[in-house]
mmCIF file of C-alpha atoms in Angstrom:
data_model
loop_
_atom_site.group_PDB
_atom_site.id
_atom_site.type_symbol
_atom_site.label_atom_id
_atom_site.label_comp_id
_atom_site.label_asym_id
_atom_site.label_seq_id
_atom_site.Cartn_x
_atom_site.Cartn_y
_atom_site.Cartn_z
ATOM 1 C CA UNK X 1 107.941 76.638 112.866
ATOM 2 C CA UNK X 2 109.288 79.123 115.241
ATOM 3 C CA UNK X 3 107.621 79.764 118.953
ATOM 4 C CA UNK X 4 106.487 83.618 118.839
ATOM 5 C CA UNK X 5 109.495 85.649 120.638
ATOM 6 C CA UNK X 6 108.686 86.980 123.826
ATOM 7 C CA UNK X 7 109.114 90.349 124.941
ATOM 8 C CA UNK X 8 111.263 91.410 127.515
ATOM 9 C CA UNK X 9 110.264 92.967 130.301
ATOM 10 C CA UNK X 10 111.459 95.855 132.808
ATOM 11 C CA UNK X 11 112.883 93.016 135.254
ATOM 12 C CA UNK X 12 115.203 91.471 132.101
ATOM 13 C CA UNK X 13 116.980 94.686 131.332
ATOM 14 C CA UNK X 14 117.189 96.090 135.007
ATOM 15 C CA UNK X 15 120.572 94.965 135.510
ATOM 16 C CA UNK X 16 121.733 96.328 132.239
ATOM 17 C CA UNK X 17 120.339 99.937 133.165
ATOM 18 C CA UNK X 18 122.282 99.267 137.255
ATOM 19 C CA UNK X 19 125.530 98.860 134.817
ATOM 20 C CA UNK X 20 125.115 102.632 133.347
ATOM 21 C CA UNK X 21 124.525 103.804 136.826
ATOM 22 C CA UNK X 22 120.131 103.702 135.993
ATOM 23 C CA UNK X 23 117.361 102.811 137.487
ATOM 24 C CA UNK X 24 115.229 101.500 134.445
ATOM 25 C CA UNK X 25 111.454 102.794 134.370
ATOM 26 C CA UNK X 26 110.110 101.481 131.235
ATOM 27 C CA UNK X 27 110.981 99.177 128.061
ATOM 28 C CA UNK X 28 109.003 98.857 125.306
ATOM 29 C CA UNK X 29 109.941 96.596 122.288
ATOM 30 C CA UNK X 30 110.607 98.726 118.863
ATOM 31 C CA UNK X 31 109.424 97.854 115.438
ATOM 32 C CA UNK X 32 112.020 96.245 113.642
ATOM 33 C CA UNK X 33 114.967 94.357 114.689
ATOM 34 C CA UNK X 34 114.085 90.718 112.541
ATOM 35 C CA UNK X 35 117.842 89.339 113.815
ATOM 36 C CA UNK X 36 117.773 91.155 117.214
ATOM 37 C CA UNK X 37 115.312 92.221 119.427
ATOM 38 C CA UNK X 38 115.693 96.097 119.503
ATOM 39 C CA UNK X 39 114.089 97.740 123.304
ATOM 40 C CA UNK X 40 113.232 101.520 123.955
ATOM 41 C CA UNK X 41 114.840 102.028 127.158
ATOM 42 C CA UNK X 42 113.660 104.996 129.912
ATOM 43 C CA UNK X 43 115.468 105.787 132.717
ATOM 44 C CA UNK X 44 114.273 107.266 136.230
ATOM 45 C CA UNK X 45 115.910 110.381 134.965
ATOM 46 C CA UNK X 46 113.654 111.168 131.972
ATOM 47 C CA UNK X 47 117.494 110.067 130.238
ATOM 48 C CA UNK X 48 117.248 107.051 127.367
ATOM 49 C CA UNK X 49 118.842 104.304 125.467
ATOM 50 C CA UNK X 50 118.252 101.676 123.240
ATOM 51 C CA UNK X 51 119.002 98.091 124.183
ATOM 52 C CA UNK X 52 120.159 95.239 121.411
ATOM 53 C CA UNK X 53 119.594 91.664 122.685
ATOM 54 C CA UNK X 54 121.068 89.147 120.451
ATOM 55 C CA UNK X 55 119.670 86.058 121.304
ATOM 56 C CA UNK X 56 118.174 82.820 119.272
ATOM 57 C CA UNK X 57 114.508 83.689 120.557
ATOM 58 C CA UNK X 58 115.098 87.295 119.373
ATOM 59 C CA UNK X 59 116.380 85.960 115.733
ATOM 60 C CA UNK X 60 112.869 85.540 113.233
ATOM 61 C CA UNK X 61 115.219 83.698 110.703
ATOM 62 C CA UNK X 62 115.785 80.894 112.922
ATOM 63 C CA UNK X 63 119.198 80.795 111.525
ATOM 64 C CA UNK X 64 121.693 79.865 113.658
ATOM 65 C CA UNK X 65 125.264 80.740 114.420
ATOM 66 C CA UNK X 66 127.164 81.505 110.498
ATOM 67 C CA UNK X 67 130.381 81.943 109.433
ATOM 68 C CA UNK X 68 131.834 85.323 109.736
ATOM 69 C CA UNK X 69 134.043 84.034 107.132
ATOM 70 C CA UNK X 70 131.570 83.629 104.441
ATOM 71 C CA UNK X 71 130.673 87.888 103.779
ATOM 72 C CA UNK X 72 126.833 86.748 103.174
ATOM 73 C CA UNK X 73 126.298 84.415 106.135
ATOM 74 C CA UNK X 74 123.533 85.310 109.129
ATOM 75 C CA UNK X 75 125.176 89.209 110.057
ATOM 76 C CA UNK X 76 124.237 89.049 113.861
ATOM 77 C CA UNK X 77 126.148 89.190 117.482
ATOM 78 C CA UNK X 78 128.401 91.202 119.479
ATOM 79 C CA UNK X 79 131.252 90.442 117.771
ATOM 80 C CA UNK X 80 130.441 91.661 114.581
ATOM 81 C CA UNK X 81 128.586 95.128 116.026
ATOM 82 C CA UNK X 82 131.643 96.349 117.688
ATOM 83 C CA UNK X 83 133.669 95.752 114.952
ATOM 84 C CA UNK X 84 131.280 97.305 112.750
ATOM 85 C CA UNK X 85 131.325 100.347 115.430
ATOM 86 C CA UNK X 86 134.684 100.669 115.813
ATOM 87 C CA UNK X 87 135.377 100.854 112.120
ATOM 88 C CA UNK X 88 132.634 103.383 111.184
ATOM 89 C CA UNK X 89 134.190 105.199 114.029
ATOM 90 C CA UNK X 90 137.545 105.296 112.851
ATOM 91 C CA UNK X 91 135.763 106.024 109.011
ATOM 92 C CA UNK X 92 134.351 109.445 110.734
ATOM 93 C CA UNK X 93 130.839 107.799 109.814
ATOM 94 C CA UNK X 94 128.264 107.901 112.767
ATOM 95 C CA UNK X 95 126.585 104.739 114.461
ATOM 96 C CA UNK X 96 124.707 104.804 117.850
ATOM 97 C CA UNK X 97 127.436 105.277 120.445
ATOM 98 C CA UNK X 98 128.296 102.041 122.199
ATOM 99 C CA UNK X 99 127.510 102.445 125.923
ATOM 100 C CA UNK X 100 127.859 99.163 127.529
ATOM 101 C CA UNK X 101 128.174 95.656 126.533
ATOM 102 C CA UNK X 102 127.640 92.372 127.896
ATOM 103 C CA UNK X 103 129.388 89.301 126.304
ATOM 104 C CA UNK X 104 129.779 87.270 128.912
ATOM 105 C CA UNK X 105 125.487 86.625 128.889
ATOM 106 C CA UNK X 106 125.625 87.132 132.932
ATOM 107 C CA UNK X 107 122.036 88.467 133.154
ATOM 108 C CA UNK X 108 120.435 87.176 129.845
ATOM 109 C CA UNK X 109 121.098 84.380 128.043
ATOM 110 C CA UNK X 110 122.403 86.282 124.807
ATOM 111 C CA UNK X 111 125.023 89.406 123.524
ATOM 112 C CA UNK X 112 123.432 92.117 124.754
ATOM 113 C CA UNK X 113 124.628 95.759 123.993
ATOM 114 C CA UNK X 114 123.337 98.814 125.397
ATOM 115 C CA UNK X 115 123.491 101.955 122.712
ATOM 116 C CA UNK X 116 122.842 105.700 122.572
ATOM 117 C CA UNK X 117 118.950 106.033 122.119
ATOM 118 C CA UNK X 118 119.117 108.837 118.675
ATOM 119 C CA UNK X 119 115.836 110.681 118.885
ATOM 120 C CA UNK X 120 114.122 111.332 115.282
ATOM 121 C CA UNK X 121 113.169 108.991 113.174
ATOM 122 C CA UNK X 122 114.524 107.013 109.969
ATOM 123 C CA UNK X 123 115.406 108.499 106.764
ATOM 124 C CA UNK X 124 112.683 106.180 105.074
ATOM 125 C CA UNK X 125 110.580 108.084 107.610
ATOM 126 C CA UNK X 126 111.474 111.551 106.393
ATOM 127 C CA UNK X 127 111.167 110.879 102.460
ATOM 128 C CA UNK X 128 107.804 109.594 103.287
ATOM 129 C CA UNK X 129 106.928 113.011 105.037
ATOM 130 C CA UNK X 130 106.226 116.064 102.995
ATOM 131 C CA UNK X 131 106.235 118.246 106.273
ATOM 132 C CA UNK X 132 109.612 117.177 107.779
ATOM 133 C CA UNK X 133 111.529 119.243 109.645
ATOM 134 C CA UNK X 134 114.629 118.668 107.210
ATOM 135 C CA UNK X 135 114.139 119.032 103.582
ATOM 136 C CA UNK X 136 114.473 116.123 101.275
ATOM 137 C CA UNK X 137 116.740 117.414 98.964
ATOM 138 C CA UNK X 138 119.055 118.544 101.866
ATOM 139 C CA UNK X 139 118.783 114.856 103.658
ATOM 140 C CA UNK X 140 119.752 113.029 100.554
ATOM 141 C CA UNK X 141 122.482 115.646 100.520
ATOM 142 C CA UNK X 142 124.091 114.525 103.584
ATOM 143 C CA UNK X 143 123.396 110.845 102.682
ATOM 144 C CA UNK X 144 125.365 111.015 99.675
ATOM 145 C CA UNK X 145 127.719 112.828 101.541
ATOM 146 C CA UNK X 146 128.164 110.104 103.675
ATOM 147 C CA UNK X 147 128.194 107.421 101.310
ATOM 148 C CA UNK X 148 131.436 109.060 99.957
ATOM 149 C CA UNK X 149 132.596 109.122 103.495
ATOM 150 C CA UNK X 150 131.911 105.252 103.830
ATOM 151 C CA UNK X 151 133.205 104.253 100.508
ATOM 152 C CA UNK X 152 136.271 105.961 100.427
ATOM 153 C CA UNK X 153 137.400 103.628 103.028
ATOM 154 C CA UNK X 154 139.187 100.561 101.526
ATOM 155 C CA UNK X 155 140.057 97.187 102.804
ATOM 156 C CA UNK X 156 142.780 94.953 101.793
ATOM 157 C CA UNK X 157 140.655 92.010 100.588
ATOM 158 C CA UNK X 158 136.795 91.659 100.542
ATOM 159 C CA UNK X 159 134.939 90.132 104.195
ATOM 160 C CA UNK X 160 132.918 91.099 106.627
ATOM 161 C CA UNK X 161 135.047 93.681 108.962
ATOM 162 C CA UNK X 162 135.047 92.106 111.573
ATOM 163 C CA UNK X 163 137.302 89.209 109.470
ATOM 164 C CA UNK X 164 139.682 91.085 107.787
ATOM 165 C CA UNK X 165 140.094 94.260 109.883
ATOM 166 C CA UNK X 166 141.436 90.921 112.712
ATOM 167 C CA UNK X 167 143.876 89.499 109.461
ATOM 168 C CA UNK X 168 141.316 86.573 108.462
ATOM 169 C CA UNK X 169 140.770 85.675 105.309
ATOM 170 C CA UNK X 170 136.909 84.722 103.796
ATOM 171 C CA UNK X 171 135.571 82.206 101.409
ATOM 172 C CA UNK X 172 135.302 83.018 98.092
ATOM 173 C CA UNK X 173 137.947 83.916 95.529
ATOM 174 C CA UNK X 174 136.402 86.803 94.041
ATOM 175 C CA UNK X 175 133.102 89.648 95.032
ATOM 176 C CA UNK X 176 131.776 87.958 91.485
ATOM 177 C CA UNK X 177 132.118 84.482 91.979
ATOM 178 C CA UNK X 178 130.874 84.653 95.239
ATOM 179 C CA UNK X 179 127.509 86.663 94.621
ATOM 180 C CA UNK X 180 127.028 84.102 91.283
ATOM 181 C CA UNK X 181 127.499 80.971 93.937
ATOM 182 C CA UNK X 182 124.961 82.605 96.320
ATOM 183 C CA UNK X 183 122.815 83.268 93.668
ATOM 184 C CA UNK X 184 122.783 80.336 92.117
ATOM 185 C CA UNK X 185 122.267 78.864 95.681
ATOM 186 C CA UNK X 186 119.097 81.300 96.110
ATOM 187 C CA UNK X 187 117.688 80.100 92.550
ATOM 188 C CA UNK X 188 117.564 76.226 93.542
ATOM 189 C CA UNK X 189 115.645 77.055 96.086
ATOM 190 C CA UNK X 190 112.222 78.547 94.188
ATOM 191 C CA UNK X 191 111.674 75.798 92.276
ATOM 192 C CA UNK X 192 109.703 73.761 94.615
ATOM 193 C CA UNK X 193 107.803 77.252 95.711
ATOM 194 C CA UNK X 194 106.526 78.578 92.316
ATOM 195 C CA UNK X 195 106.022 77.325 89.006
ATOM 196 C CA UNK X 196 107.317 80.441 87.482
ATOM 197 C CA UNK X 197 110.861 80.101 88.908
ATOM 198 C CA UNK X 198 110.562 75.945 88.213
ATOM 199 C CA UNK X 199 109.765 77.020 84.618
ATOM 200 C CA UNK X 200 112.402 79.636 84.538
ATOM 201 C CA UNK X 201 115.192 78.115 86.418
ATOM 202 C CA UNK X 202 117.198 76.955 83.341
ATOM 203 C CA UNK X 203 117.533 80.483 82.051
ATOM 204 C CA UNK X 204 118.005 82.438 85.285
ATOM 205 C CA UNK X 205 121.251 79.768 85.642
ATOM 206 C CA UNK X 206 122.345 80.543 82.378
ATOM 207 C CA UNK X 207 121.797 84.090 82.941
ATOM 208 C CA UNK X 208 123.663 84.751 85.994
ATOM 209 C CA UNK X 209 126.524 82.502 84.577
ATOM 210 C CA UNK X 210 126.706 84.428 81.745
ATOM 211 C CA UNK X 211 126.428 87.957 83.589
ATOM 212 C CA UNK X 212 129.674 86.447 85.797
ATOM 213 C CA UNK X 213 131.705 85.385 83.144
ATOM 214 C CA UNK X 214 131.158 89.559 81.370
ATOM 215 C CA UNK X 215 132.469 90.589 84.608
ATOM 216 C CA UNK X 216 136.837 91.193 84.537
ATOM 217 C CA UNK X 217 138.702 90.694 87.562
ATOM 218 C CA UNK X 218 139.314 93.798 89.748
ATOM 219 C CA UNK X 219 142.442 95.390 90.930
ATOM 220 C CA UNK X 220 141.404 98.157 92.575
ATOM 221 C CA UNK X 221 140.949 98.181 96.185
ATOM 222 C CA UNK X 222 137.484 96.549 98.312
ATOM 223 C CA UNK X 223 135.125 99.045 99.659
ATOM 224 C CA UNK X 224 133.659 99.534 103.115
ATOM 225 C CA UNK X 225 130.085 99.306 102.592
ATOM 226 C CA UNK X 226 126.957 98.731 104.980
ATOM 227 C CA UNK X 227 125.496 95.506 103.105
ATOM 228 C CA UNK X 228 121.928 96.439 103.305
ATOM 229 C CA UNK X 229 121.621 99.984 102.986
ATOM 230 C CA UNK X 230 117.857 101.354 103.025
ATOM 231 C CA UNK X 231 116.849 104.455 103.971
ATOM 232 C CA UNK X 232 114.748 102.402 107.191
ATOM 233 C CA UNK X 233 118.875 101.945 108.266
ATOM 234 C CA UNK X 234 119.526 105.500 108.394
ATOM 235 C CA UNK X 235 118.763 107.638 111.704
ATOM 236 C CA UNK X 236 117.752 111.104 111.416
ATOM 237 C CA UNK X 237 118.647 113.195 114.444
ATOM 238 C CA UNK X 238 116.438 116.970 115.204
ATOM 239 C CA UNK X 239 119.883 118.536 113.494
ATOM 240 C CA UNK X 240 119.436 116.400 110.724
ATOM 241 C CA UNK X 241 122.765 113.962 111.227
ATOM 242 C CA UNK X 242 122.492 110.967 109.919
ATOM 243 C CA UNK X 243 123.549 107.804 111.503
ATOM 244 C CA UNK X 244 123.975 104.255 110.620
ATOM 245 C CA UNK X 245 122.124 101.594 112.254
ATOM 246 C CA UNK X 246 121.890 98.010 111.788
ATOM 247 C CA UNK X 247 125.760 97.696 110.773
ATOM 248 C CA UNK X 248 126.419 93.979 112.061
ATOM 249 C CA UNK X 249 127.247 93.022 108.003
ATOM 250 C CA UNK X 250 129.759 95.912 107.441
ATOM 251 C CA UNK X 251 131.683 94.721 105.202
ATOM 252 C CA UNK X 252 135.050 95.275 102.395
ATOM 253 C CA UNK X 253 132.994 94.449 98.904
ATOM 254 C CA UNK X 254 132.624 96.116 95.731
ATOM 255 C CA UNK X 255 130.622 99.266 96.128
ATOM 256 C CA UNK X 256 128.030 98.190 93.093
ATOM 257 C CA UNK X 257 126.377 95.599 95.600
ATOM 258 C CA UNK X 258 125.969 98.543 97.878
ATOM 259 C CA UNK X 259 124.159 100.831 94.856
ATOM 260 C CA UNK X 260 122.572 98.250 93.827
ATOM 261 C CA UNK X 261 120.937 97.919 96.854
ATOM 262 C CA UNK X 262 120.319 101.900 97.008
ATOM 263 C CA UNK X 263 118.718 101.345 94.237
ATOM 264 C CA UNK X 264 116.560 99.320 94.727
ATOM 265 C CA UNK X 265 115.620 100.573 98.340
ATOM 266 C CA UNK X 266 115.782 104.112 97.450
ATOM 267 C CA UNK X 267 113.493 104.061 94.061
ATOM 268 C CA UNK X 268 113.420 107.896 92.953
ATOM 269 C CA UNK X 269 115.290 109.424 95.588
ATOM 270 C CA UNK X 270 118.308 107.373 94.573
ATOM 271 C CA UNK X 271 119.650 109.669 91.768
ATOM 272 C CA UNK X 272 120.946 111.900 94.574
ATOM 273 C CA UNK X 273 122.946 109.273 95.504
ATOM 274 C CA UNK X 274 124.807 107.454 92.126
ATOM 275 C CA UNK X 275 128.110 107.716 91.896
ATOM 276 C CA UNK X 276 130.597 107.627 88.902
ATOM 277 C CA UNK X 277 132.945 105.115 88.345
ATOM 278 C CA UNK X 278 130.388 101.695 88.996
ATOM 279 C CA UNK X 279 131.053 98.673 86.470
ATOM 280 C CA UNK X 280 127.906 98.082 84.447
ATOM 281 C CA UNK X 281 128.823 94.121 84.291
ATOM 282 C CA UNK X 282 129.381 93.954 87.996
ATOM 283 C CA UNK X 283 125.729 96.014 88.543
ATOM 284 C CA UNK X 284 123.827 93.826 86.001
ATOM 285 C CA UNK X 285 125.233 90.430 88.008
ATOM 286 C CA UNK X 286 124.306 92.205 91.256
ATOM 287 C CA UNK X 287 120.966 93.095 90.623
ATOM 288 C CA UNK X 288 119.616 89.868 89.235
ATOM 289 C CA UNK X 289 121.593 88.340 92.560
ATOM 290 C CA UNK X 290 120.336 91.043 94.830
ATOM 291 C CA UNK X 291 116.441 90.050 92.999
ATOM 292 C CA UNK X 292 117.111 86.336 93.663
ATOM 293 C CA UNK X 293 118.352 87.035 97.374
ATOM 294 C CA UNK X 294 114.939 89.031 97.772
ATOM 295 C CA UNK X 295 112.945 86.137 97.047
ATOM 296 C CA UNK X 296 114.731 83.449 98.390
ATOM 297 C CA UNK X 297 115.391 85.210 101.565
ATOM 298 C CA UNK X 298 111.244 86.061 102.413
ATOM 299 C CA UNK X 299 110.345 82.788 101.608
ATOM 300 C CA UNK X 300 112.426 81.701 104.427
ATOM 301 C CA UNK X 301 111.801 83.836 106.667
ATOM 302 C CA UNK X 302 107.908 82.958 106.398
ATOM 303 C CA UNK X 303 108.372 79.459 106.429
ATOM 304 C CA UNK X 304 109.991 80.257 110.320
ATOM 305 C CA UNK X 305 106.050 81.695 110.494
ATOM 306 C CA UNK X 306 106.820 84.379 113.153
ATOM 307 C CA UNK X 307 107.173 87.932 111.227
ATOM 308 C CA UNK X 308 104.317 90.267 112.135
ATOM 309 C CA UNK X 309 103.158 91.212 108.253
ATOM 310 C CA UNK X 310 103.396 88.271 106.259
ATOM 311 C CA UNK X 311 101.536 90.278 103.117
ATOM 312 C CA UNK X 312 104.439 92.260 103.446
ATOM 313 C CA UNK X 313 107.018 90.034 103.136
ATOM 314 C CA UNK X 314 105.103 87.997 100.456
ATOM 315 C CA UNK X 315 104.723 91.331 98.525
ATOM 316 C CA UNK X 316 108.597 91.500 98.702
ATOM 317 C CA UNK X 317 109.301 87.904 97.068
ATOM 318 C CA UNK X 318 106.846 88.536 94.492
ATOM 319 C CA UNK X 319 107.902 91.798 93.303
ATOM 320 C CA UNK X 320 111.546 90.611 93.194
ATOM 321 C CA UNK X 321 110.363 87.494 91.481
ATOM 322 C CA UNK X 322 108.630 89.440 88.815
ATOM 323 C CA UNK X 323 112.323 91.831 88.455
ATOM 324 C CA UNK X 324 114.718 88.851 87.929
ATOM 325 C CA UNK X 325 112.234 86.880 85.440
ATOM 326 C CA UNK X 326 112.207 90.626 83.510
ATOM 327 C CA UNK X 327 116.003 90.515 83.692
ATOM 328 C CA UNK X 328 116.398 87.276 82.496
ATOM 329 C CA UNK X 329 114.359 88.522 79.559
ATOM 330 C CA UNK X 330 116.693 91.345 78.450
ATOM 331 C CA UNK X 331 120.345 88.872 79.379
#
């Protein structure tokens, strides 16, 4: 089981504040941040920003280093923010502005980057909210507005950007077959957990092998999409702007993982954002992945023992447990 992470303190991130020409006042930890530990930053000035410390203490999967190669492995680092950055960027999609970084782990022992601090609060927030400054209807506006924005970018094979956008190539021969190998790698796991997914597991195999094999091979270019796209992701400035946050697993995939996802995370304030054009075959095998991940994924993470709400997370496995054994019920 994981040690509980330990906050940093003023005298950590002093030297990161010297670097941007600050004198650093206060730091206080901010709610979130499960792969990186996320710090409010206040300067002598009154001025802000917001610091990202990727470090193994900071990480409450316990996960390790992955394999940029793979598109599903642990999305966390340096290397794969700035790439992320620099493509949403270049995609005219906003992301808190990069103002320093520090790969060379001189004063910490961990990637540390040092971003534009975005007053307002999450989109999740603002849904939630009935006396928001910006109107619902005119948020999920611009969110859909930016969703075309992401997704009409295109890569030249699927990967997380940071792969292909450098001319690497990832594992996997196809988006399908490898969501059905992940999925079928998130399944083994319940058995030993609960009896329902032991007593299940023969036709939640056969399901999501049959779902892959209804699914025909694509042609059309991959899609730049964010990988985990809630509305807790999305920054709402006082204009109402939205920006991107928590882009380390950008990636070049087929946009139904990313509705899928919207989907699910957006419940019924999604409609705003569907889209025409998705292939039903390639949603159905997504969503019964995307349920499976959602299980397999909190059960993990609590066996590490560190997260802060472990009802939560629990609530999360068993809802998606009870989704993909209704699925597997109408395959």
């Amino acid at each position: 089981m994981k040690a509980t992470r330990k906050t940093l303190t003023p005298t950590d991130l002093a030297p990161f504040a010297r670097a941007l020409g600050h004198t650093l006042n206060d730091v206080t930890r901010l709610r979130g941040g499960s792969k990186k530990g996320v710090y409010h930053l206040v300067f002598q000035d009154g001025s802000t920003a917001v610091a990202y410390v990727w470090s193994p203490d900071e990480d409450l999967w316990d996960a390790g280093p992955g394999d940029p190669r793979d598109p599903f492995s642990h999305a966390s680092g340096l290397t794969l923010f700035t790439a992320a950055a620099n493509r949403l960027a270049a995609a005219g999609v906003r992301a808190p502005r990069l103002l320093h970084a520090d790969p060379t782990h001189t004063h910490l022992p961990a990637d540390v980057a040092i971003v534009e601090d975005l007053p307002g609060g999450t989109l999740e927030d603002l849904l939630d909210d009935d006396k928001a400054a910006v109107p619902k209807a005119e948020a999920l506006e611009r969110m859909a507005a930016l969703l075309d924005t992401l997704h009409a970018c295109t890569g030249p094979r699927f990967g997380k950007v940071a792969v292909v956008d450098n001319d690497g190539s990832s594992y996997g021969g196809s988006c399908e077959a490898v969501v059905a190998e992940r999925a079928l790698g998130d399944l083994d796991e319940l058995p030993a957990r609960d009896p329902r997914a032991a007593a299940a597991h023969p036709q939640l195999t056969d399901a999501i092998r049959t779902l892959a094999t209804r699914v025909q091979p694509r042609t059309e270019p991959l899609t730049l999409i964010h990988g985990e796209l809630g509305p807790d992701h999305v920054r709402v400035t006082p204009d109402g702007e939205l920006a991107l946050i928590d882009i380390e697993g950008l990636m070049y995939f087929d946009a139904e993982w990313e509705h899928v996802f919207l989907r699910l995370r957006f419940g019924p304030h999604y409609d705003p954002l569907r889209t025409e054009g998705l292939d039903e075959d390639r949603l159905r095998l997504y969503g019964l992945a995307m349920h499976l991940s959602l299980v397999a994924g909190p059960l993990r993470l609590l066996d590490v023992g560190d997260f802060h709400d472990p009802e939560f997370i629990r609530g999360i496995a068993e809802h998606n447990l009870q989704q993909a054994l209704s699925l597997v019920e109408r395959t």
